[in-house]
Tab-separated table of C-alpha atoms in Angstrom:
chain	number	residue	atom	x	y	z
A	1	MET	CA	37.825	-0.034	-21.648
A	2	TRP	CA	40.122	-2.972	-22.280
A	3	PRO	CA	41.997	-5.053	-19.649
A	4	GLY	CA	43.764	-2.963	-17.032
A	5	THR	CA	41.780	0.238	-17.637
A	6	TRP	CA	39.398	0.391	-14.702
A	7	ARG	CA	42.181	-0.620	-12.331
A	8	LYS	CA	44.215	2.337	-13.622
A	9	VAL	CA	41.212	4.611	-13.192
A	10	LEU	CA	40.844	3.467	-9.603
A	11	ALA	CA	44.586	3.981	-9.193
A	12	GLY	CA	43.843	7.699	-9.514
A	13	LEU	CA	41.844	7.390	-6.307
A	14	SER	CA	43.953	4.842	-4.374
A	15	PRO	CA	46.844	2.427	-5.126
A	16	VAL	CA	45.317	-0.491	-7.067
A	17	SER	CA	46.754	-2.812	-9.685
A	18	GLY	CA	45.466	-5.637	-11.863
A	19	ALA	CA	43.465	-6.327	-15.012
A	20	ALA	CA	39.847	-5.832	-16.021
A	21	VAL	CA	37.582	-4.914	-18.938
A	22	ARG	CA	35.614	-2.127	-20.669
A	23	VAL	CA	34.343	0.518	-18.223
A	24	VAL	CA	31.535	3.056	-17.911
A	25	LYS	CA	32.225	5.722	-15.264
A	26	TRP	CA	29.370	6.885	-13.029
A	27	LEU	CA	30.468	9.627	-10.666
A	28	TYR	CA	27.776	10.340	-8.088
A	29	CYS	CA	27.848	12.904	-5.302
A	30	PRO	CA	24.792	13.304	-2.995
A	31	VAL	CA	24.622	15.985	-0.329
A	32	GLY	CA	24.605	15.564	3.415
A	33	LYS	CA	27.392	13.177	4.488
A	34	ARG	CA	30.850	13.889	5.887
A	35	ASP	CA	33.315	12.283	3.478
A	36	THR	CA	33.741	10.817	0.016
A	37	ILE	CA	33.768	7.152	-0.962
A	38	PHE	CA	34.390	5.234	-4.166
A	39	ALA	CA	33.917	1.653	-5.350
A	40	LEU	CA	33.648	-0.573	-8.383
A	41	SER	CA	29.870	-0.631	-8.302
A	42	SER	CA	29.366	-3.382	-10.878
A	43	GLY	CA	31.379	-5.988	-8.940
A	44	HIS	CA	34.619	-7.770	-9.663
A	45	GLY	CA	35.317	-10.385	-12.313
A	46	LYS	CA	35.045	-10.638	-16.084
A	47	CYS	CA	32.357	-8.430	-17.625
A	48	GLY	CA	31.607	-6.368	-20.713
A	49	VAL	CA	30.964	-3.112	-18.830
A	50	ALA	CA	32.102	-1.960	-15.406
A	51	VAL	CA	30.799	0.977	-13.347
A	52	ILE	CA	32.994	3.096	-11.076
A	53	ARG	CA	30.942	5.083	-8.590
A	54	THR	CA	32.123	7.869	-6.278
A	55	SER	CA	30.289	9.905	-3.675
A	56	GLY	CA	31.870	13.042	-2.219
A	57	PRO	CA	33.454	16.447	-2.933
A	58	ALA	CA	36.611	14.984	-4.430
A	59	SER	CA	34.471	13.412	-7.158
A	60	GLY	CA	34.724	16.602	-9.191
A	61	ALA	CA	38.501	16.829	-8.834
A	62	ALA	CA	38.841	13.140	-9.652
A	63	LEU	CA	36.685	13.519	-12.749
A	64	ARG	CA	38.668	16.518	-13.981
A	65	SER	CA	41.915	14.645	-13.331
A	66	LEU	CA	40.777	11.524	-15.169
A	67	THR	CA	39.339	13.365	-18.173
A	68	GLY	CA	42.007	16.075	-18.414
A	69	GLN	CA	39.395	18.846	-18.564
A	70	GLN	CA	38.803	21.879	-16.376
A	71	GLU	CA	35.047	21.962	-16.898
A	72	LEU	CA	32.768	19.327	-15.432
A	73	PRO	CA	29.990	17.821	-17.597
A	74	ARG	CA	26.518	19.289	-17.409
A	75	PRO	CA	24.847	17.896	-14.250
A	76	ARG	CA	22.787	14.720	-14.710
A	77	ALA	CA	23.653	14.380	-18.394
A	78	VAL	CA	25.666	11.560	-19.944
A	79	ALA	CA	28.931	12.709	-21.507
A	80	LEU	CA	31.539	10.825	-23.545
A	81	ARG	CA	35.067	11.559	-22.340
A	82	ARG	CA	38.598	10.300	-22.918
A	83	ILE	CA	39.943	8.718	-19.749
A	84	HIS	CA	43.581	9.492	-18.849
A	85	ASP	CA	46.031	8.063	-16.367
A	86	PRO	CA	46.194	10.890	-13.796
A	87	SER	CA	49.915	10.328	-13.144
A	88	SER	CA	51.203	10.094	-16.733
A	89	ALA	CA	48.338	11.695	-18.728
A	90	GLU	CA	48.354	8.559	-20.921
A	91	THR	CA	45.052	8.003	-22.693
A	92	LEU	CA	43.519	4.808	-21.356
A	93	ASP	CA	40.198	4.646	-23.194
A	94	ARG	CA	36.899	6.428	-23.662
A	95	GLY	CA	33.945	6.124	-21.319
A	96	LEU	CA	30.642	7.638	-20.240
A	97	VAL	CA	30.488	9.895	-17.184
A	98	ILE	CA	27.509	11.257	-15.262
A	99	TRP	CA	28.002	14.108	-12.814
A	100	PHE	CA	25.715	14.649	-9.815
A	101	PRO	CA	26.932	17.779	-7.971
A	102	GLY	CA	27.232	17.729	-4.166
A	103	ARG	CA	29.340	18.887	-1.202
A	104	LEU	CA	31.159	16.424	1.059
A	105	PRO	CA	34.638	16.398	2.685
A	106	GLY	CA	37.239	13.615	2.291
A	107	LEU	CA	37.820	10.637	0.016
A	108	ARG	CA	38.142	6.965	0.966
A	109	PRO	CA	37.178	3.526	-0.389
A	110	ALA	CA	33.554	2.677	0.303
A	111	ASP	CA	32.867	0.041	2.937
A	112	PRO	CA	30.929	-3.038	1.784
A	113	GLY	CA	27.320	-2.007	1.181
A	114	GLU	CA	27.915	1.614	2.177
A	115	PHE	CA	26.104	3.149	-0.787
A	116	THR	CA	23.012	1.134	0.114
A	117	LYS	CA	23.461	2.007	3.787
A	118	ARG	CA	23.430	5.697	2.890
A	119	ALA	CA	20.271	5.201	0.871
A	120	PHE	CA	18.677	3.639	3.968
A	121	GLN	CA	19.901	6.398	6.279
A	122	ASN	CA	18.599	9.058	3.887
A	123	GLY	CA	15.166	7.440	3.754
A	124	LYS	CA	15.479	6.311	0.132
A	125	LEU	CA	15.184	2.607	1.061
A	126	GLY	CA	13.563	0.818	3.997
A	127	LEU	CA	15.351	-2.002	5.792
A	128	THR	CA	13.237	-4.709	4.153
A	129	GLU	CA	13.852	-3.090	0.765
A	130	VAL	CA	17.607	-3.184	1.444
A	131	GLU	CA	17.304	-6.884	2.238
A	132	GLY	CA	15.347	-7.364	-0.970
A	133	LEU	CA	18.117	-5.620	-2.912
A	134	GLY	CA	20.669	-7.990	-1.393
A	135	ASP	CA	18.506	-10.979	-2.309
A	136	LEU	CA	18.118	-9.659	-5.855
A	137	ILE	CA	21.883	-9.360	-6.255
A	138	HIS	CA	22.361	-12.954	-5.122
A	139	ALA	CA	19.306	-14.428	-6.880
A	140	GLU	CA	20.183	-17.462	-8.982
A	141	THR	CA	16.722	-18.591	-10.153
A	142	GLU	CA	13.722	-16.870	-11.699
A	143	ALA	CA	11.521	-17.431	-8.641
A	144	GLN	CA	14.189	-15.928	-6.370
A	145	ARG	CA	14.461	-12.899	-8.656
A	146	ARG	CA	10.695	-12.312	-8.623
A	147	GLN	CA	10.437	-12.553	-4.857
A	148	ALA	CA	13.449	-10.309	-4.266
A	149	LEU	CA	12.187	-7.707	-6.737
A	150	ARG	CA	8.790	-7.650	-5.047
A	151	GLN	CA	10.396	-7.114	-1.646
A	152	MET	CA	12.792	-4.495	-3.015
A	153	GLU	CA	9.836	-2.540	-4.390
A	154	GLY	CA	8.601	-2.172	-0.815
A	155	GLU	CA	5.478	-4.311	-0.609
A	156	LEU	CA	6.658	-6.319	2.404
A	157	GLY	CA	7.930	-3.203	4.143
A	158	GLN	CA	4.609	-1.439	3.562
A	159	LEU	CA	2.759	-4.323	5.236
A	160	TYR	CA	4.999	-4.210	8.309
A	161	GLN	CA	4.849	-0.414	8.397
A	162	ARG	CA	1.039	-0.500	8.369
A	163	TRP	CA	1.064	-2.889	11.294
A	164	SER	CA	3.530	-0.654	13.123
A	165	GLU	CA	1.310	2.386	12.582
A	166	GLU	CA	-1.733	0.510	13.874
A	167	LEU	CA	0.212	-0.555	16.972
A	168	THR	CA	1.467	2.975	17.484
A	169	LYS	CA	-2.097	4.288	17.421
A	170	ALA	CA	-3.310	1.572	19.790
A	171	LEU	CA	-0.466	2.267	22.227
A	172	ALA	CA	-1.078	6.008	22.087
A	173	HIS	CA	-4.745	5.520	22.921
A	174	VAL	CA	-3.958	3.221	25.856
A	175	GLU	CA	-1.413	5.663	27.264
A	176	ALA	CA	-3.829	8.545	26.801
A	177	PHE	CA	-6.455	6.598	28.729
A	178	ILE	CA	-3.964	5.926	31.533
A	179	ASP	CA	-2.907	9.580	31.801
A	180	PHE	CA	-6.081	11.517	31.045
A	181	SER	CA	-9.150	9.331	31.624
A	182	GLU	CA	-9.867	10.942	35.016
A	183	ASP	CA	-10.018	14.396	33.395
A	184	ASP	CA	-12.941	13.406	31.134
A	185	ASN	CA	-10.990	14.552	28.096
A	186	LEU	CA	-11.303	11.235	26.245
A	187	GLU	CA	-14.117	9.717	24.262
A	188	GLU	CA	-15.958	6.667	25.552
A	189	GLY	CA	-15.088	3.251	24.155
A	190	VAL	CA	-11.411	4.061	23.552
A	191	LEU	CA	-10.171	0.810	25.075
A	192	SER	CA	-12.817	-1.241	23.254
A	193	ARG	CA	-11.556	0.079	19.932
A	194	VAL	CA	-7.975	-0.678	20.974
A	195	ASP	CA	-8.951	-4.256	21.879
A	196	ALA	CA	-10.600	-4.751	18.495
A	197	ALA	CA	-7.598	-3.307	16.641
A	198	VAL	CA	-5.146	-5.493	18.570
A	199	GLN	CA	-7.286	-8.570	17.937
A	200	THR	CA	-7.369	-7.867	14.191
A	201	LEU	CA	-3.636	-7.237	14.086
A	202	GLU	CA	-2.986	-10.440	16.032
A	203	GLU	CA	-4.955	-12.444	13.463
A	204	GLU	CA	-3.085	-10.829	10.549
A	205	VAL	CA	0.347	-11.470	12.052
A	206	ARG	CA	-0.555	-15.077	12.873
A	207	GLY	CA	-1.793	-15.654	9.330
A	208	HIS	CA	1.392	-14.101	7.932
A	209	LEU	CA	3.525	-16.451	10.020
A	210	GLN	CA	1.560	-19.466	8.822
A	211	ASP	CA	2.764	-19.160	5.235
A	212	GLY	CA	4.347	-22.610	5.071
A	213	ARG	CA	7.847	-21.027	4.872
A	214	ARG	CA	7.353	-20.319	1.168
A	215	GLY	CA	9.458	-17.174	1.155
A	216	GLU	CA	12.274	-18.730	3.166
A	217	TRP	CA	12.342	-21.750	0.838
A	218	LEU	CA	12.613	-19.486	-2.168
A	219	ARG	CA	15.360	-17.426	-0.600
A	220	GLY	CA	17.521	-20.209	0.824
A	221	GLY	CA	16.555	-23.166	-1.337
A	222	VAL	CA	14.385	-26.244	-0.789
A	223	HIS	CA	16.387	-29.040	0.839
A	224	VAL	CA	15.794	-32.207	-1.167
A	225	VAL	CA	17.344	-35.342	0.321
A	226	ILE	CA	18.068	-38.482	-1.690
A	227	ALA	CA	17.619	-41.483	0.600
A	228	GLY	CA	17.286	-45.224	0.297
A	229	PRO	CA	19.018	-48.542	0.874
A	230	THR	CA	22.564	-49.246	-0.277
A	231	ASN	CA	23.206	-49.738	-3.995
A	232	ALA	CA	19.828	-48.326	-4.991
A	233	GLY	CA	21.524	-45.691	-7.191
A	234	LYS	CA	21.365	-42.602	-4.950
A	235	SER	CA	24.792	-41.228	-5.882
A	236	SER	CA	24.125	-41.984	-9.551
A	237	LEU	CA	20.888	-39.980	-9.259
A	238	LEU	CA	22.750	-36.997	-7.757
A	239	ASN	CA	25.225	-37.098	-10.630
A	240	LEU	CA	22.503	-37.456	-13.253
A	241	LEU	CA	20.447	-34.525	-11.944
A	242	SER	CA	23.518	-32.323	-11.515
A	243	TRP	CA	24.693	-33.024	-15.065
A	244	SER	CA	21.239	-32.761	-16.643
A	245	LEU	CA	20.369	-29.439	-15.002
A	246	ASN	CA	23.782	-27.823	-15.335
A	247	SER	CA	24.020	-28.874	-19.013
A	248	PRO	CA	20.374	-29.072	-20.151
A	249	LEU	CA	21.257	-29.022	-23.870
A	250	ALA	CA	23.934	-31.680	-23.662
A	251	PRO	CA	23.127	-35.234	-24.802
A	252	ARG	CA	22.505	-37.738	-22.000
A	253	SER	CA	25.493	-39.817	-23.130
A	254	LEU	CA	27.765	-36.774	-22.842
A	255	CYS	CA	26.371	-35.917	-19.405
A	256	LEU	CA	27.045	-39.437	-18.184
A	257	GLY	CA	30.678	-39.073	-19.209
A	258	GLN	CA	31.354	-35.925	-17.168
A	259	ARG	CA	33.192	-35.725	-13.877
A	260	PRO	CA	30.847	-37.082	-11.152
A	261	ALA	CA	29.705	-35.031	-8.190
A	262	ALA	CA	29.540	-38.152	-6.008
A	263	ILE	CA	31.521	-41.386	-6.046
A	264	VAL	CA	29.621	-44.292	-7.621
A	265	SER	CA	30.681	-47.874	-6.913
A	266	PRO	CA	29.085	-51.360	-6.972
A	267	VAL	CA	30.438	-51.814	-3.444
A	268	ALA	CA	27.656	-51.280	-0.907
A	269	GLY	CA	28.191	-48.450	1.589
A	270	THR	CA	30.461	-46.281	-0.586
A	271	THR	CA	28.802	-43.002	0.497
A	272	ARG	CA	29.828	-42.204	4.071
A	273	ASP	CA	28.892	-38.525	4.312
A	274	VAL	CA	26.331	-36.084	2.922
A	275	VAL	CA	27.200	-34.780	-0.562
A	276	GLU	CA	25.364	-31.605	-1.671
A	277	SER	CA	24.695	-29.951	-5.029
A	278	ALA	CA	22.833	-26.665	-5.645
A	279	LEU	CA	20.372	-26.887	-8.554
A	280	ASN	CA	17.738	-24.829	-10.341
A	281	ILE	CA	14.626	-26.914	-10.961
A	282	GLY	CA	11.847	-25.128	-12.822
A	283	GLY	CA	13.039	-21.763	-11.529
A	284	TYR	CA	13.044	-22.910	-7.899
A	285	PRO	CA	16.319	-23.175	-5.918
A	286	VAL	CA	17.120	-26.649	-4.630
A	287	VAL	CA	19.881	-27.964	-2.388
A	288	LEU	CA	20.131	-31.647	-3.349
A	289	SER	CA	21.781	-33.984	-0.817
A	290	ASP	CA	23.018	-37.524	-1.380
A	291	THR	CA	23.179	-39.603	1.804
A	292	ALA	CA	24.595	-42.906	2.978
A	293	GLY	CA	22.612	-46.071	2.302
A	294	LEU	CA	20.231	-46.915	5.151
A	295	ARG	CA	21.125	-50.278	6.672
A	296	GLU	CA	22.441	-51.884	9.850
A	297	THR	CA	26.229	-52.110	9.803
A	298	GLN	CA	29.143	-52.944	12.097
A	299	ASP	CA	31.476	-50.486	10.344
A	300	ALA	CA	31.905	-47.485	12.661
A	301	ILE	CA	32.451	-44.973	9.837
A	302	GLU	CA	29.488	-46.221	7.816
A	303	ARG	CA	27.365	-46.214	10.974
A	304	GLU	CA	28.169	-42.518	11.411
A	305	GLY	CA	27.193	-41.925	7.772
A	306	VAL	CA	23.856	-43.658	8.327
A	307	SER	CA	23.298	-41.538	11.442
A	308	ARG	CA	23.960	-38.360	9.441
A	309	ALA	CA	21.615	-39.573	6.710
A	310	ARG	CA	18.769	-40.083	9.183
A	311	GLU	CA	19.448	-36.709	10.783
A	312	ARG	CA	19.328	-35.028	7.360
A	313	LEU	CA	16.069	-36.863	6.607
A	314	GLN	CA	14.507	-35.363	9.731
A	315	ARG	CA	15.245	-31.856	8.372
A	316	ALA	CA	14.436	-32.559	4.720
A	317	ASP	CA	11.867	-30.427	2.928
A	318	VAL	CA	11.411	-33.074	0.220
A	319	VAL	CA	12.610	-36.678	0.123
A	320	LEU	CA	13.577	-38.525	-3.041
A	321	ALA	CA	13.105	-42.111	-1.841
A	322	VAL	CA	15.178	-44.306	-4.163
A	323	LEU	CA	14.490	-48.025	-4.494
A	324	ALA	CA	15.990	-50.499	-6.929
A	325	ALA	CA	13.015	-51.449	-9.081
A	326	VAL	CA	14.322	-55.024	-9.465
A	327	ASP	CA	14.327	-55.543	-5.690
A	328	VAL	CA	10.673	-54.764	-4.902
A	329	ALA	CA	7.543	-56.685	-5.803
A	330	PRO	CA	4.774	-54.842	-7.724
A	331	GLU	CA	2.458	-54.921	-4.709
A	332	PRO	CA	1.265	-51.890	-2.683
A	333	GLY	CA	2.126	-53.525	0.628
A	334	CYS	CA	5.701	-54.355	-0.384
A	335	LEU	CA	6.298	-50.863	-1.740
A	336	ALA	CA	4.855	-49.249	1.385
A	337	GLU	CA	7.038	-51.411	3.634
A	338	ALA	CA	10.168	-50.500	1.663
A	339	LEU	CA	9.230	-46.831	1.861
A	340	ARG	CA	8.645	-46.949	5.621
A	341	ALA	CA	12.221	-48.164	6.055
A	342	ILE	CA	13.411	-44.916	4.424
A	343	LEU	CA	11.178	-42.189	5.825
A	344	PRO	CA	11.711	-40.796	9.337
A	345	PRO	CA	9.961	-42.828	12.069
A	346	GLY	CA	6.378	-41.868	12.798
A	347	VAL	CA	5.768	-40.161	9.432
A	348	PRO	CA	3.177	-42.014	7.333
A	349	ALA	CA	4.296	-42.477	3.750
A	350	ARG	CA	1.302	-40.667	2.277
A	351	GLN	CA	1.909	-37.564	4.455
A	352	ALA	CA	5.623	-37.139	3.808
A	353	PRO	CA	6.745	-34.619	1.147
A	354	CYS	CA	8.205	-37.361	-0.987
A	355	VAL	CA	8.763	-38.606	-4.531
A	356	LEU	CA	9.313	-42.348	-4.986
A	357	VAL	CA	12.073	-43.094	-7.527
A	358	LEU	CA	12.149	-46.659	-8.895
A	359	ASN	CA	15.662	-46.829	-10.276
A	360	LYS	CA	17.372	-49.434	-12.496
A	361	ALA	CA	14.329	-49.600	-14.736
A	362	ASP	CA	16.572	-50.753	-17.587
A	363	LEU	CA	16.943	-54.125	-15.772
A	364	LEU	CA	13.204	-54.781	-15.486
A	365	GLU	CA	11.419	-57.422	-17.480
A	366	GLU	CA	8.847	-56.213	-19.969
A	367	GLY	CA	5.596	-55.179	-18.290
A	368	ARG	CA	7.013	-55.124	-14.774
A	369	GLY	CA	7.541	-51.352	-14.786
A	370	GLY	CA	3.877	-50.687	-15.530
A	371	ALA	CA	2.879	-53.099	-12.772
A	372	LEU	CA	5.087	-51.237	-10.278
A	373	LEU	CA	3.576	-47.844	-11.165
A	374	GLY	CA	0.095	-49.335	-10.969
A	375	ALA	CA	0.810	-50.720	-7.502
A	376	CYS	CA	2.001	-47.264	-6.390
A	377	GLY	CA	-1.312	-45.766	-7.491
A	378	GLU	CA	-3.360	-48.441	-5.744
A	379	GLY	CA	-1.503	-48.126	-2.463
A	380	ALA	CA	-1.954	-44.355	-2.024
A	381	LEU	CA	1.826	-43.958	-2.078
A	382	PRO	CA	3.715	-40.767	-2.999
A	383	PRO	CA	4.066	-39.795	-6.665
A	384	ALA	CA	6.354	-42.335	-8.333
A	385	CYS	CA	8.404	-42.623	-11.502
A	386	LEU	CA	10.557	-45.208	-13.246
A	387	LEU	CA	14.150	-44.175	-13.864
A	388	SER	CA	17.361	-45.548	-15.251
A	389	CYS	CA	20.391	-43.615	-14.039
A	390	LYS	CA	22.446	-45.710	-16.458
A	391	THR	CA	20.638	-44.548	-19.606
A	392	GLY	CA	19.023	-41.345	-18.324
A	393	GLU	CA	15.534	-42.547	-19.306
A	394	GLY	CA	12.849	-41.215	-16.985
A	395	VAL	CA	14.759	-38.192	-15.700
A	396	ASP	CA	12.289	-35.819	-17.371
A	397	SER	CA	9.389	-37.514	-15.576
A	398	LEU	CA	11.244	-37.214	-12.276
A	399	LEU	CA	11.952	-33.521	-12.824
A	400	SER	CA	8.303	-32.959	-13.689
A	401	LEU	CA	7.144	-34.625	-10.456
A	402	LEU	CA	9.727	-32.769	-8.404
A	403	GLY	CA	8.871	-29.470	-10.104
A	404	THR	CA	5.182	-29.960	-9.244
A	405	GLN	CA	6.118	-30.604	-5.617
A	406	LEU	CA	8.277	-27.477	-5.503
A	407	GLU	CA	5.554	-25.353	-7.072
A	408	GLN	CA	3.048	-26.532	-4.477
A	409	MET	CA	5.465	-25.736	-1.660
A	410	CYS	CA	6.807	-22.392	-2.849
A	411	GLY	CA	3.914	-21.074	-4.916
A	412	ASP	CA	4.087	-18.024	-7.156
A	413	PRO	CA	6.158	-15.286	-5.464
A	414	LEU	CA	4.110	-12.628	-7.279
A	415	ALA	CA	0.708	-13.955	-6.153
A	416	GLY	CA	-1.081	-13.135	-2.907
A	417	SER	CA	0.393	-11.196	-0.021
A	418	PRO	CA	4.189	-10.965	0.269
A	419	SER	CA	5.841	-13.856	2.085
A	420	LEU	CA	8.341	-13.947	4.913
A	421	THR	CA	11.849	-14.188	3.527
A	422	GLN	CA	14.169	-13.753	6.514
A	423	ALA	CA	14.572	-15.802	9.678
A	424	ARG	CA	14.929	-12.558	11.634
A	425	HIS	CA	11.524	-11.417	10.381
A	426	ARG	CA	9.960	-14.626	11.694
A	427	LEU	CA	11.753	-14.211	15.034
A	428	HIS	CA	10.555	-10.638	15.590
A	429	LEU	CA	7.039	-11.339	14.336
A	430	THR	CA	6.755	-14.330	16.661
A	431	SER	CA	7.863	-12.143	19.566
A	432	CYS	CA	5.419	-9.446	18.458
A	433	LEU	CA	2.603	-11.991	18.408
A	434	GLY	CA	3.535	-13.146	21.907
A	435	SER	CA	3.360	-9.570	23.202
A	436	LEU	CA	-0.049	-9.045	21.600
A	437	GLY	CA	-1.315	-12.187	23.314
A	438	ARG	CA	0.001	-11.032	26.686
A	439	TYR	CA	-1.716	-7.674	26.196
A	440	HIS	CA	-5.105	-9.419	26.375
A	441	GLY	CA	-4.047	-11.142	29.584
A	442	TYR	CA	-2.785	-7.975	31.284
A	443	LYS	CA	-5.481	-5.470	30.273
A	444	SER	CA	-7.900	-6.518	33.026
A	445	LEU	CA	-5.138	-6.752	35.664
A	446	ASP	CA	-2.859	-3.808	35.023
A	447	LEU	CA	-3.301	-1.457	32.085
A	448	VAL	CA	0.262	-0.177	32.465
A	449	LEU	CA	1.648	-3.682	31.904
A	450	ALA	CA	-0.717	-4.133	28.973
A	451	ALA	CA	0.604	-0.921	27.415
A	452	GLU	CA	4.154	-2.155	27.902
A	453	GLU	CA	3.334	-5.297	25.899
A	454	LEU	CA	2.042	-3.122	23.060
A	455	ARG	CA	5.260	-1.121	23.248
A	456	LEU	CA	7.318	-4.317	23.025
A	457	ALA	CA	5.243	-5.559	20.086
A	458	ARG	CA	5.787	-2.252	18.303
A	459	ARG	CA	9.523	-2.403	19.017
A	460	HIS	CA	9.779	-5.830	17.388
A	461	LEU	CA	8.054	-4.530	14.261
A	462	GLY	CA	10.377	-1.531	14.297
A	463	LYS	CA	13.398	-3.829	14.337
A	464	ILE	CA	12.159	-5.354	11.090
A	465	THR	CA	11.525	-2.057	9.314
A	466	GLY	CA	14.396	-0.156	10.950
A	467	ARG	CA	12.053	2.504	12.328
A	468	VAL	CA	11.475	2.939	16.063
A	469	SER	CA	10.315	6.326	17.362
A	470	ALA	CA	8.624	7.404	20.582
A	471	GLU	CA	7.648	10.826	19.216
A	472	GLU	CA	4.991	9.279	16.976
A	473	ILE	CA	3.057	8.146	20.055
A	474	LEU	CA	2.874	11.685	21.455
A	475	ASP	CA	1.821	13.036	18.064
A	476	ILE	CA	-1.150	10.672	17.977
A	477	VAL	CA	-2.127	11.428	21.580
A	478	PHE	CA	-2.409	15.148	20.936
A	479	ARG	CA	-3.832	14.758	17.441
A	480	ASP	CA	-6.615	12.304	18.282
A	481	PHE	CA	-7.656	13.641	21.670
A	482	CYS	CA	-6.713	17.333	21.500
A	483	VAL	CA	-5.160	17.039	24.951
A	484	GLY	CA	-4.119	20.426	26.334
A	485	LYS	CA	-6.223	22.442	23.939
């Protein structure tokens, strides 16, 4: 439909006004809930096709009202219908409708995420799959899309569910031993098997937590901090990367003429605060930060900017250390000393996740650039590149080095076991691991306390998957030991 149509269609359900674009109607009505909801399922904004989705008993009446027909389309079959204004019978446009019969009372606008919530409550999606769906909707890079799709398909949830089932079995066996061991109804070696299972699970959870934060980096972005002395070209580098990556097909000269993301000035100490730009580098999400020049100063405002720069450096995932190539000698010792003045205290240059950017290469004498790169190789310094923010020469080399660093950090989201993606997952898994460790300490002192630690560990896993049930424990007790036969 053309502008205004889908708003008029929604007006048949509730008072709405405004403009929009061509629409496909999808009327959906599952069974088992109390009332009816509706929403623009495809999101707001300019688009070629929009989807209106309803769920509830009034869906049928709404569809008949909007199409001007007494008969509903054949269930689960696409039908082309003329769409009418329900108040004036004016023909608005034509659209596709799909009818899924159901029985529910009431009609109201859907709450944010309510369709997905119903899918979770009806067992169609697990909690980790719901989170993956949310990540997929908000994915801005190819790597984010791959990771979110993998999580949405349930692989991460299946891993956590397997662990939860193993814990449930272990807990059931411990509780059975506590309650029935004196009746000689249990097999020998029950606790030994529980100990082995808990030990294996502990190792798996610990290994899962030690993933180098790959999944969290992919989901939230790798924080890359541009740091260096004043007038080294840090703000110019932020502008150059922002322009180059946001307009990859544009000529360098055109990019350099666009509106800057950060203020550039020959006056030292221009940058007083952290300036950020979100970028897509090789399919990996990056949050690029420009910081104040690192130097001693009497200016109170600049001193605060330097303090914020050093604080941001402490939390950086990757550092782009920018030096003016004309200000450093082509000697490993001089380069290392200049780099140590940038990196956080106590972090050796060769161990820091860092790329050394030698800017202002256009001002170098012939042969000096090669000597600088050679000195970087001899001194076991971080990967280095020559760059001219003025001409744009060398930006491809920098992006290649940075892309390699990002690939090493984030890896392939489709390879290996699924990675942690949420901070809450890490929190609950860390707590789960702590409970498993305390189980080993309690088992020889008080088996009841040891069982409680297994119960707590299982509860933390259940908070990740959204499934916590005590009945499963009883099922395993009677199934495995035939208690009460």
